[in-house]
mmCIF file of C-alpha atoms and ligand atoms in Angstrom:
data_model
loop_
_atom_site.group_PDB
_atom_site.id
_atom_site.type_symbol
_atom_site.label_atom_id
_atom_site.label_comp_id
_atom_site.label_asym_id
_atom_site.label_seq_id
_atom_site.Cartn_x
_atom_site.Cartn_y
_atom_site.Cartn_z
ATOM 1 C CA UNK V 223 115.968 107.199 70.909
ATOM 2 C CA UNK V 224 118.661 109.674 69.820
ATOM 3 C CA UNK V 225 118.566 111.353 66.424
ATOM 4 C CA UNK V 226 120.605 114.083 64.790
ATOM 5 C CA UNK V 227 117.453 116.178 64.218
ATOM 6 C CA UNK V 228 119.036 119.285 65.787
ATOM 7 C CA UNK V 229 122.542 118.765 64.429
ATOM 8 C CA UNK V 230 123.983 122.071 63.188
ATOM 9 C CA UNK V 231 121.251 124.120 64.907
ATOM 10 C CA UNK V 232 122.085 126.748 67.530
ATOM 11 C CA UNK V 233 119.536 127.931 70.046
ATOM 12 C CA UNK V 234 119.052 130.127 73.085
ATOM 13 C CA UNK V 235 117.317 128.743 76.180
ATOM 14 C CA UNK V 236 115.790 131.346 78.532
ATOM 15 C CA UNK V 237 114.215 130.299 81.836
ATOM 16 C CA UNK V 238 116.269 127.552 83.481
ATOM 17 C CA UNK V 239 116.254 128.082 87.258
ATOM 18 C CA UNK V 240 117.237 124.535 88.295
ATOM 19 C CA UNK V 241 117.024 120.926 87.093
ATOM 20 C CA UNK V 242 113.239 120.870 87.684
ATOM 21 C CA UNK V 243 112.646 123.735 85.240
ATOM 22 C CA UNK V 244 110.635 123.017 82.099
ATOM 23 C CA UNK V 245 113.345 124.835 80.118
ATOM 24 C CA UNK V 246 115.876 122.318 81.442
ATOM 25 C CA UNK V 247 113.735 119.378 80.257
ATOM 26 C CA UNK V 248 113.632 120.997 76.825
ATOM 27 C CA UNK V 249 117.380 121.755 76.819
ATOM 28 C CA UNK V 250 118.319 118.177 77.752
ATOM 29 C CA UNK V 251 116.193 116.754 74.940
ATOM 30 C CA UNK V 252 117.494 119.212 72.335
ATOM 31 C CA UNK V 253 121.083 118.515 73.360
ATOM 32 C CA UNK V 254 120.527 114.745 73.108
ATOM 33 C CA UNK V 255 119.440 115.331 69.517
ATOM 34 C CA UNK V 256 122.511 117.307 68.567
ATOM 35 C CA UNK V 257 121.624 120.991 69.261
ATOM 36 C CA UNK V 258 124.226 123.543 70.331
ATOM 37 C CA UNK V 259 122.808 125.623 73.182
ATOM 38 C CA UNK V 260 123.353 128.911 75.001
ATOM 39 C CA UNK V 261 121.563 129.712 78.268
ATOM 40 C CA UNK V 262 120.453 132.830 80.105
ATOM 41 C CA UNK V 263 119.993 133.123 83.847
ATOM 42 C CA UNK V 264 118.180 135.714 85.923
ATOM 43 C CA UNK V 265 120.752 136.991 88.421
ATOM 44 C CA UNK V 266 123.929 135.496 89.828
ATOM 45 C CA UNK V 267 122.241 133.275 92.445
ATOM 46 C CA UNK V 268 120.399 131.394 89.690
ATOM 47 C CA UNK V 269 123.542 131.594 87.523
ATOM 48 C CA UNK V 270 125.342 129.442 90.092
ATOM 49 C CA UNK V 271 122.869 126.658 89.359
ATOM 50 C CA UNK V 272 122.538 127.222 85.605
ATOM 51 C CA UNK V 273 126.241 127.302 84.697
ATOM 52 C CA UNK V 274 127.068 123.759 85.937
ATOM 53 C CA UNK V 275 123.853 122.438 84.348
ATOM 54 C CA UNK V 276 124.853 124.016 81.017
ATOM 55 C CA UNK V 277 128.374 122.589 81.292
ATOM 56 C CA UNK V 278 126.937 119.125 82.004
ATOM 57 C CA UNK V 279 125.564 119.046 78.453
ATOM 58 C CA UNK V 280 128.607 120.677 76.878
ATOM 59 C CA UNK V 281 127.225 124.240 76.662
ATOM 60 C CA UNK V 282 129.712 126.953 77.616
ATOM 61 C CA UNK V 283 127.763 130.061 76.592
ATOM 62 C CA UNK V 284 125.756 131.528 79.491
ATOM 63 C CA UNK V 285 124.513 135.106 79.821
ATOM 64 C CA UNK V 286 122.922 137.056 82.653
ATOM 65 C CA UNK V 287 119.572 138.486 81.536
ATOM 66 C CA UNK V 288 116.685 139.927 83.494
ATOM 67 C CA UNK V 289 113.859 140.696 81.062
ATOM 68 C CA UNK V 290 112.649 143.555 83.276
ATOM 69 C CA UNK V 291 115.912 145.303 82.412
ATOM 70 C CA UNK V 292 115.809 145.958 78.668
ATOM 71 C CA UNK V 293 119.508 146.897 78.631
ATOM 72 C CA UNK V 294 120.365 143.375 79.789
ATOM 73 C CA UNK V 295 118.226 141.981 76.944
ATOM 74 C CA UNK V 296 120.060 144.171 74.428
ATOM 75 C CA UNK V 297 123.437 143.170 75.879
ATOM 76 C CA UNK V 298 122.459 139.498 75.546
ATOM 77 C CA UNK V 299 121.570 139.776 71.857
ATOM 78 C CA UNK V 300 124.632 141.906 71.095
ATOM 79 C CA UNK V 301 126.799 139.195 72.696
ATOM 80 C CA UNK V 302 124.989 136.449 70.757
ATOM 81 C CA UNK V 303 125.425 138.368 67.482
ATOM 82 C CA UNK V 304 129.118 138.674 68.219
ATOM 83 C CA UNK V 305 129.759 135.054 69.252
ATOM 84 C CA UNK V 306 127.386 133.125 66.975
ATOM 85 C CA UNK V 307 126.287 135.712 64.402
ATOM 86 C CA UNK V 308 123.075 133.769 63.769
ATOM 87 C CA UNK V 309 120.437 131.805 65.665
ATOM 88 C CA UNK V 310 118.173 128.897 64.680
ATOM 89 C CA UNK V 311 115.769 128.725 67.623
ATOM 90 C CA UNK V 312 114.695 130.327 70.889
ATOM 91 C CA UNK V 313 112.985 128.872 73.970
ATOM 92 C CA UNK V 314 111.244 131.418 76.227
ATOM 93 C CA UNK V 315 110.178 129.802 79.520
ATOM 94 C CA UNK V 316 109.826 132.879 81.727
ATOM 95 C CA UNK V 317 106.960 133.977 83.935
ATOM 96 C CA UNK V 318 106.529 135.953 87.128
ATOM 97 C CA UNK V 319 103.773 137.407 89.279
ATOM 98 C CA UNK V 320 103.611 138.511 92.911
ATOM 99 C CA UNK V 321 102.689 135.315 94.749
ATOM 100 C CA UNK V 322 100.486 137.380 97.073
ATOM 101 C CA UNK V 323 98.146 137.784 94.077
ATOM 102 C CA UNK V 324 98.261 134.141 92.973
ATOM 103 C CA UNK V 325 95.539 133.385 95.487
ATOM 104 C CA UNK V 326 92.084 134.720 96.223
ATOM 105 C CA UNK V 327 90.186 136.689 93.589
ATOM 106 C CA UNK V 328 91.468 137.893 90.209
ATOM 107 C CA UNK V 329 89.341 141.000 90.792
ATOM 108 C CA UNK V 330 91.749 142.075 93.537
ATOM 109 C CA UNK V 331 94.814 142.213 91.261
ATOM 110 C CA UNK V 332 96.743 145.452 91.738
ATOM 111 C CA UNK V 333 97.643 147.689 88.803
ATOM 112 C CA UNK V 334 101.375 147.492 89.631
ATOM 113 C CA UNK V 335 101.417 143.675 89.675
ATOM 114 C CA UNK V 336 99.214 143.449 86.574
ATOM 115 C CA UNK V 337 101.724 145.541 84.611
ATOM 116 C CA UNK V 338 104.760 143.687 86.004
ATOM 117 C CA UNK V 339 103.216 140.272 85.329
ATOM 118 C CA UNK V 340 102.362 141.282 81.758
ATOM 119 C CA UNK V 341 105.824 142.696 81.017
ATOM 120 C CA UNK V 342 107.746 139.694 82.362
ATOM 121 C CA UNK V 343 105.381 136.872 81.406
ATOM 122 C CA UNK V 344 103.991 138.186 78.116
ATOM 123 C CA UNK V 345 105.726 141.171 76.532
ATOM 124 C CA UNK V 346 109.242 139.831 77.179
ATOM 125 C CA UNK V 347 108.479 137.130 74.583
ATOM 126 C CA UNK V 348 107.709 139.778 71.959
ATOM 127 C CA UNK V 349 110.918 141.642 72.838
ATOM 128 C CA UNK V 350 113.181 138.574 72.635
ATOM 129 C CA UNK V 351 111.333 137.208 69.582
ATOM 130 C CA UNK V 352 112.035 140.427 67.650
ATOM 131 C CA UNK V 353 115.723 140.376 68.587
ATOM 132 C CA UNK V 354 116.025 136.634 67.829
ATOM 133 C CA UNK V 355 114.339 137.044 64.452
ATOM 134 C CA UNK V 356 116.969 139.634 63.506
ATOM 135 C CA UNK V 357 119.548 136.819 63.838
ATOM 136 C CA UNK V 358 117.502 134.282 61.825
ATOM 137 C CA UNK V 359 118.240 135.182 58.224
ATOM 138 C CA UNK V 360 117.889 131.523 57.232
ATOM 139 C CA UNK V 361 114.567 131.018 59.010
ATOM 140 C CA UNK V 362 114.023 129.722 62.531
ATOM 141 C CA UNK V 363 111.656 128.627 65.277
ATOM 142 C CA UNK V 364 110.513 130.501 68.402
ATOM 143 C CA UNK V 365 108.822 128.744 71.294
ATOM 144 C CA UNK V 366 107.182 129.935 74.523
ATOM 145 C CA UNK V 367 105.411 128.176 77.393
ATOM 146 C CA UNK V 368 101.813 128.718 78.415
ATOM 147 C CA UNK V 369 99.175 127.066 80.620
ATOM 148 C CA UNK V 370 95.508 126.122 80.238
ATOM 149 C CA UNK V 371 94.552 128.781 82.818
ATOM 150 C CA UNK V 372 94.625 131.134 79.804
ATOM 151 C CA UNK V 373 91.354 129.839 78.385
ATOM 152 C CA UNK V 374 89.610 128.323 81.415
ATOM 153 C CA UNK V 375 89.471 129.548 84.984
ATOM 154 C CA UNK V 376 91.901 127.832 87.339
ATOM 155 C CA UNK V 377 91.619 128.755 91.023
ATOM 156 C CA UNK V 378 94.391 131.144 92.124
ATOM 157 C CA UNK V 379 95.991 131.404 88.654
ATOM 158 C CA UNK V 380 94.377 134.851 88.353
ATOM 159 C CA UNK V 381 96.471 137.522 86.597
ATOM 160 C CA UNK V 382 98.809 134.847 85.253
ATOM 161 C CA UNK V 383 95.872 133.406 83.287
ATOM 162 C CA UNK V 384 95.254 136.817 81.754
ATOM 163 C CA UNK V 385 98.972 137.186 80.921
ATOM 164 C CA UNK V 386 99.026 133.719 79.324
ATOM 165 C CA UNK V 387 95.969 134.598 77.206
ATOM 166 C CA UNK V 388 97.844 137.680 75.951
ATOM 167 C CA UNK V 389 100.974 135.571 75.416
ATOM 168 C CA UNK V 390 99.002 133.109 73.265
ATOM 169 C CA UNK V 391 97.593 135.986 71.215
ATOM 170 C CA UNK V 392 101.165 137.294 70.813
ATOM 171 C CA UNK V 393 102.192 133.900 69.414
ATOM 172 C CA UNK V 394 99.606 134.310 66.634
ATOM 173 C CA UNK V 395 100.548 137.906 65.814
ATOM 174 C CA UNK V 396 104.285 137.144 65.844
ATOM 175 C CA UNK V 397 103.682 134.086 63.637
ATOM 176 C CA UNK V 398 101.992 136.384 61.092
ATOM 177 C CA UNK V 399 104.780 138.993 61.337
ATOM 178 C CA UNK V 400 107.667 136.557 60.932
ATOM 179 C CA UNK V 401 106.081 133.920 58.685
ATOM 180 C CA UNK V 402 107.315 135.562 55.451
ATOM 181 C CA UNK V 403 110.873 135.202 56.843
ATOM 182 C CA UNK V 404 110.342 131.453 57.415
ATOM 183 C CA UNK V 405 110.416 132.007 61.162
ATOM 184 C CA UNK V 406 107.815 129.941 63.000
ATOM 185 C CA UNK V 407 106.290 130.895 66.354
ATOM 186 C CA UNK V 408 104.506 128.420 68.617
ATOM 187 C CA UNK V 409 103.654 127.768 72.262
ATOM 188 C CA UNK V 410 103.455 124.616 74.323
ATOM 189 C CA UNK V 411 100.620 124.615 76.849
ATOM 190 C CA UNK V 412 102.050 122.324 79.509
ATOM 191 C CA UNK V 413 100.067 120.549 82.209
ATOM 192 C CA UNK V 414 100.883 121.397 85.820
ATOM 193 C CA UNK V 415 104.433 120.446 86.849
ATOM 194 C CA UNK V 416 106.137 120.877 90.227
ATOM 195 C CA UNK V 417 108.660 123.695 89.614
ATOM 196 C CA UNK V 418 109.737 126.879 91.411
ATOM 197 C CA UNK V 419 107.277 128.994 89.414
ATOM 198 C CA UNK V 420 104.501 126.414 89.853
ATOM 199 C CA UNK V 421 104.993 126.470 93.636
ATOM 200 C CA UNK V 422 104.176 130.211 93.683
ATOM 201 C CA UNK V 423 100.493 129.455 93.061
ATOM 202 C CA UNK V 424 98.532 128.915 96.268
ATOM 203 C CA UNK V 425 97.359 125.303 96.755
ATOM 204 C CA UNK V 426 99.247 124.268 93.599
ATOM 205 C CA UNK V 427 99.732 120.759 95.011
ATOM 206 C CA UNK V 428 95.962 120.147 95.226
ATOM 207 C CA UNK V 429 95.386 121.266 91.650
ATOM 208 C CA UNK V 430 98.353 119.308 90.353
ATOM 209 C CA UNK V 431 97.010 116.101 91.913
ATOM 210 C CA UNK V 432 93.529 116.795 90.555
ATOM 211 C CA UNK V 433 94.907 117.247 87.035
ATOM 212 C CA UNK V 434 96.915 114.044 87.321
ATOM 213 C CA UNK V 435 93.928 111.991 88.490
ATOM 214 C CA UNK V 436 91.466 113.305 85.943
ATOM 215 C CA UNK V 437 93.557 113.686 82.795
ATOM 216 C CA UNK V 438 92.748 111.031 80.166
ATOM 217 C CA UNK V 439 96.252 109.571 80.577
ATOM 218 C CA UNK V 440 95.769 109.488 84.405
ATOM 219 C CA UNK V 441 99.160 111.016 85.113
ATOM 220 C CA UNK V 442 100.923 114.336 85.162
ATOM 221 C CA UNK V 443 103.316 115.534 82.491
ATOM 222 C CA UNK V 444 107.074 115.485 82.984
ATOM 223 C CA UNK V 445 109.644 117.996 81.781
ATOM 224 C CA UNK V 446 110.804 115.231 79.430
ATOM 225 C CA UNK V 447 107.282 115.047 77.890
ATOM 226 C CA UNK V 448 107.534 118.772 77.210
ATOM 227 C CA UNK V 449 111.071 118.283 75.859
ATOM 228 C CA UNK V 450 109.805 115.805 73.264
ATOM 229 C CA UNK V 451 107.117 118.190 72.020
ATOM 230 C CA UNK V 452 109.630 121.057 71.940
ATOM 231 C CA UNK V 453 111.964 118.925 69.827
ATOM 232 C CA UNK V 454 109.155 118.538 67.297
ATOM 233 C CA UNK V 455 108.313 122.267 67.271
ATOM 234 C CA UNK V 456 111.935 123.441 67.087
ATOM 235 C CA UNK V 457 113.153 120.932 64.499
ATOM 236 C CA UNK V 458 112.391 120.476 60.825
ATOM 237 C CA UNK V 459 109.739 117.880 61.758
ATOM 238 C CA UNK V 460 107.262 120.766 62.103
ATOM 239 C CA UNK V 461 108.218 123.034 59.187
ATOM 240 C CA UNK V 462 104.525 123.531 58.313
ATOM 241 C CA UNK V 463 103.413 124.487 61.842
ATOM 242 C CA UNK V 464 103.204 128.068 63.099
ATOM 243 C CA UNK V 465 100.954 130.172 65.336
ATOM 244 C CA UNK V 466 99.934 127.050 67.229
ATOM 245 C CA UNK V 467 99.218 126.401 70.909
ATOM 246 C CA UNK V 468 100.214 122.777 71.363
ATOM 247 C CA UNK V 469 98.895 121.058 74.515
ATOM 248 C CA UNK V 470 101.232 118.727 76.414
ATOM 249 C CA UNK V 471 98.994 118.044 79.421
ATOM 250 C CA UNK V 472 98.123 114.333 79.199
ATOM 251 C CA UNK V 473 94.828 115.472 77.615
ATOM 252 C CA UNK V 474 93.535 117.410 80.636
ATOM 253 C CA UNK V 475 92.304 120.327 78.499
ATOM 254 C CA UNK V 476 89.649 118.169 76.780
ATOM 255 C CA UNK V 477 87.987 117.189 80.074
ATOM 256 C CA UNK V 478 84.984 119.087 81.392
ATOM 257 C CA UNK V 479 84.348 117.068 84.557
ATOM 258 C CA UNK V 480 85.979 114.286 86.628
ATOM 259 C CA UNK V 481 85.618 110.736 85.339
ATOM 260 C CA UNK V 482 82.515 108.762 86.275
ATOM 261 C CA UNK V 483 84.082 106.430 88.828
ATOM 262 C CA UNK V 484 85.231 109.477 90.815
ATOM 263 C CA UNK V 485 81.813 111.143 90.545
ATOM 264 C CA UNK V 486 80.020 107.936 91.608
ATOM 265 C CA UNK V 487 82.323 107.425 94.568
ATOM 266 C CA UNK V 488 81.705 110.999 95.704
ATOM 267 C CA UNK V 489 77.945 110.503 95.326
ATOM 268 C CA UNK V 490 78.033 107.205 97.265
ATOM 269 C CA UNK V 491 79.795 108.942 100.103
ATOM 270 C CA UNK V 492 77.395 111.874 100.037
ATOM 271 C CA UNK V 493 74.384 109.561 100.162
ATOM 272 C CA UNK V 494 75.891 107.727 103.160
ATOM 273 C CA UNK V 495 74.889 110.698 105.298
ATOM 274 C CA UNK V 496 76.745 113.554 106.927
ATOM 275 C CA UNK V 497 79.851 112.833 108.915
ATOM 276 C CA UNK V 498 81.564 115.284 111.261
ATOM 277 C CA UNK V 499 85.089 116.383 110.495
ATOM 278 C CA UNK V 500 85.009 117.425 106.826
ATOM 279 C CA UNK V 501 85.643 115.662 103.500
ATOM 280 C CA UNK V 502 88.334 113.136 104.396
ATOM 281 C CA UNK V 503 86.526 111.800 107.465
ATOM 282 C CA UNK V 504 83.348 111.801 105.381
ATOM 283 C CA UNK V 505 84.912 109.641 102.707
ATOM 284 C CA UNK V 506 86.567 107.365 105.265
ATOM 285 C CA UNK V 507 83.107 106.893 106.799
ATOM 286 C CA UNK V 508 81.852 105.812 103.379
ATOM 287 C CA UNK V 509 84.769 103.405 103.079
ATOM 288 C CA UNK V 510 83.951 101.769 106.412
ATOM 289 C CA UNK V 511 80.306 101.328 105.442
ATOM 290 C CA UNK V 512 81.392 99.603 102.231
ATOM 291 C CA UNK V 513 80.045 102.419 100.083
ATOM 292 C CA UNK V 514 83.482 103.284 98.717
ATOM 293 C CA UNK V 515 85.302 100.120 97.750
ATOM 294 C CA UNK V 516 88.582 101.059 96.161
ATOM 295 C CA UNK V 517 91.425 103.203 97.415
ATOM 296 C CA UNK V 518 91.567 104.983 94.030
ATOM 297 C CA UNK V 519 87.843 105.759 94.175
ATOM 298 C CA UNK V 520 88.309 107.053 97.688
ATOM 299 C CA UNK V 521 91.131 109.368 96.677
ATOM 300 C CA UNK V 522 89.235 110.522 93.609
ATOM 301 C CA UNK V 523 86.152 111.187 95.771
ATOM 302 C CA UNK V 524 88.230 113.284 98.157
ATOM 303 C CA UNK V 525 89.467 115.307 95.207
ATOM 304 C CA UNK V 526 85.982 115.835 93.836
ATOM 305 C CA UNK V 527 84.857 116.964 97.282
ATOM 306 C CA UNK V 528 87.901 119.176 97.750
ATOM 307 C CA UNK V 529 87.019 120.951 94.545
ATOM 308 C CA UNK V 530 83.237 120.879 94.725
ATOM 309 C CA UNK V 531 83.091 121.673 98.455
ATOM 310 C CA UNK V 532 82.248 119.292 101.288
ATOM 311 C CA UNK V 533 78.647 118.202 101.684
ATOM 312 C CA UNK V 534 76.786 118.191 104.970
HETATM 313 P P1 NAD Q 1093 110.803 127.808 86.788
HETATM 314 O O1 NAD Q 1093 110.660 128.555 88.071
HETATM 315 O O2 NAD Q 1093 111.753 126.684 86.766
HETATM 316 O O3 NAD Q 1093 111.134 128.795 85.585
HETATM 317 C C1 NAD Q 1093 110.673 130.127 85.530
HETATM 318 C C2 NAD Q 1093 111.829 130.957 85.033
HETATM 319 O O4 NAD Q 1093 111.426 132.319 84.814
HETATM 320 C C3 NAD Q 1093 112.999 130.988 86.027
HETATM 321 O O5 NAD Q 1093 114.171 130.518 85.411
HETATM 322 C C4 NAD Q 1093 113.116 132.458 86.368
HETATM 323 O O6 NAD Q 1093 114.468 132.847 86.601
HETATM 324 C C5 NAD Q 1093 112.562 133.088 85.108
HETATM 325 N N1 NAD Q 1093 112.221 134.493 85.300
HETATM 326 C C6 NAD Q 1093 111.257 135.029 86.093
HETATM 327 N N2 NAD Q 1093 111.313 136.373 86.029
HETATM 328 C C7 NAD Q 1093 112.321 136.689 85.181
HETATM 329 C C8 NAD Q 1093 112.896 137.905 84.709
HETATM 330 N N3 NAD Q 1093 112.449 139.095 85.143
HETATM 331 N N4 NAD Q 1093 113.924 137.849 83.824
HETATM 332 C C9 NAD Q 1093 114.413 136.670 83.402
HETATM 333 N N5 NAD Q 1093 113.916 135.467 83.812
HETATM 334 C C10 NAD Q 1093 112.896 135.498 84.698
HETATM 335 O O7 NAD Q 1093 109.318 127.317 86.444
HETATM 336 P P2 NAD Q 1093 108.696 126.605 85.152
HETATM 337 O O8 NAD Q 1093 107.441 126.015 85.636
HETATM 338 O O9 NAD Q 1093 109.707 125.760 84.480
HETATM 339 O O10 NAD Q 1093 108.297 127.855 84.244
HETATM 340 C C11 NAD Q 1093 108.692 128.001 82.895
HETATM 341 C C12 NAD Q 1093 107.515 128.460 82.044
HETATM 342 O O11 NAD Q 1093 106.582 127.390 81.958
HETATM 343 C C13 NAD Q 1093 106.751 129.655 82.593
HETATM 344 O O12 NAD Q 1093 106.357 130.474 81.522
HETATM 345 C C14 NAD Q 1093 105.538 129.013 83.218
HETATM 346 O O13 NAD Q 1093 104.437 129.897 83.298
HETATM 347 C C15 NAD Q 1093 105.292 127.908 82.213
HETATM 348 N N6 NAD Q 1093 104.408 126.825 82.650
HETATM 349 C C16 NAD Q 1093 104.626 126.201 83.843
HETATM 350 C C17 NAD Q 1093 103.764 125.180 84.235
HETATM 351 C C18 NAD Q 1093 103.945 124.477 85.555
HETATM 352 O O14 NAD Q 1093 103.003 123.836 86.033
HETATM 353 N N7 NAD Q 1093 105.123 124.520 86.167
HETATM 354 C C19 NAD Q 1093 102.701 124.782 83.397
HETATM 355 C C20 NAD Q 1093 102.518 125.429 82.180
HETATM 356 C C21 NAD Q 1093 103.380 126.461 81.817
#
């Protein structure tokens, strides 16, 4: 359903890398509801993908901006001030960490990568929020993206979880700073989605499938799901909401263990006795003996065993 909820509102989208990016899902939705958009891209190689995407939804303003280079951030906001003069909303969907440290133990994070991860994935939001707020004399809405690895341990998410925790705290402090100026600051905590950034986390595919199978809605989120929530947070539908971390993860964050049918299937297989060849062969053995009856139970059991470790 199209509305004119964003009609007359101008916003900056930071963090599109390609048409799988969460920022692109948000941009498409906002554009469908009447927003006028400008985009940034990190470097010319990504610019080659972002510019045609922007044009496809009628956006002609694109700026190079690497948040590690503060001069490029300042140039971006100077250009925005000159072309638009004011801004109604900002989407910050930027994160980076050395993929060599998105596996193994958090304890082994290096100082250099800790600092770089924090600057790009956390502090850049504070820097662009401050510059955006200076262009929001009539009020506005700032939005960033986070992940549930900020509050609970996700394997391999490591330093990014620590950066996201700091990012979420920044959302609350910025909301307090800018609230008197009618500028709202919120984050969407998205479930796992297959994107370039997501692929940097070791074994991301396994964890993505686990989330999909065990979330209350029994599916993964799409960039369009995130777009819908962003529309709410960036439009006047949410004028009373600030400092919030809004989960768009098909409910995964409320779950503390896999659903019972998966647990029972795993237990049935375990009680069928050890089987050589690891978890999959083990479960297939259970299937043959009639212990595991349904394909879905079998897959769920494999996931439980993948996470809990193989028995026997
Ligand atoms: P993506 O790879 O499509 O987007 C990440 C973006 O960050 C890219 O456009 C990249 O160019 C940009 N970026 C990285 N370093 C930068 C720098 N120095 N300067 C400017 N831009 C830089 O991946 P995505 O999954 O759409 O990520 C967007 C946001 O969503 C990130 O904050 C990510 O942590 C968050 N998120 C992702 C997931 C997921 O499962 N994919 C889940 C929850 C939250």
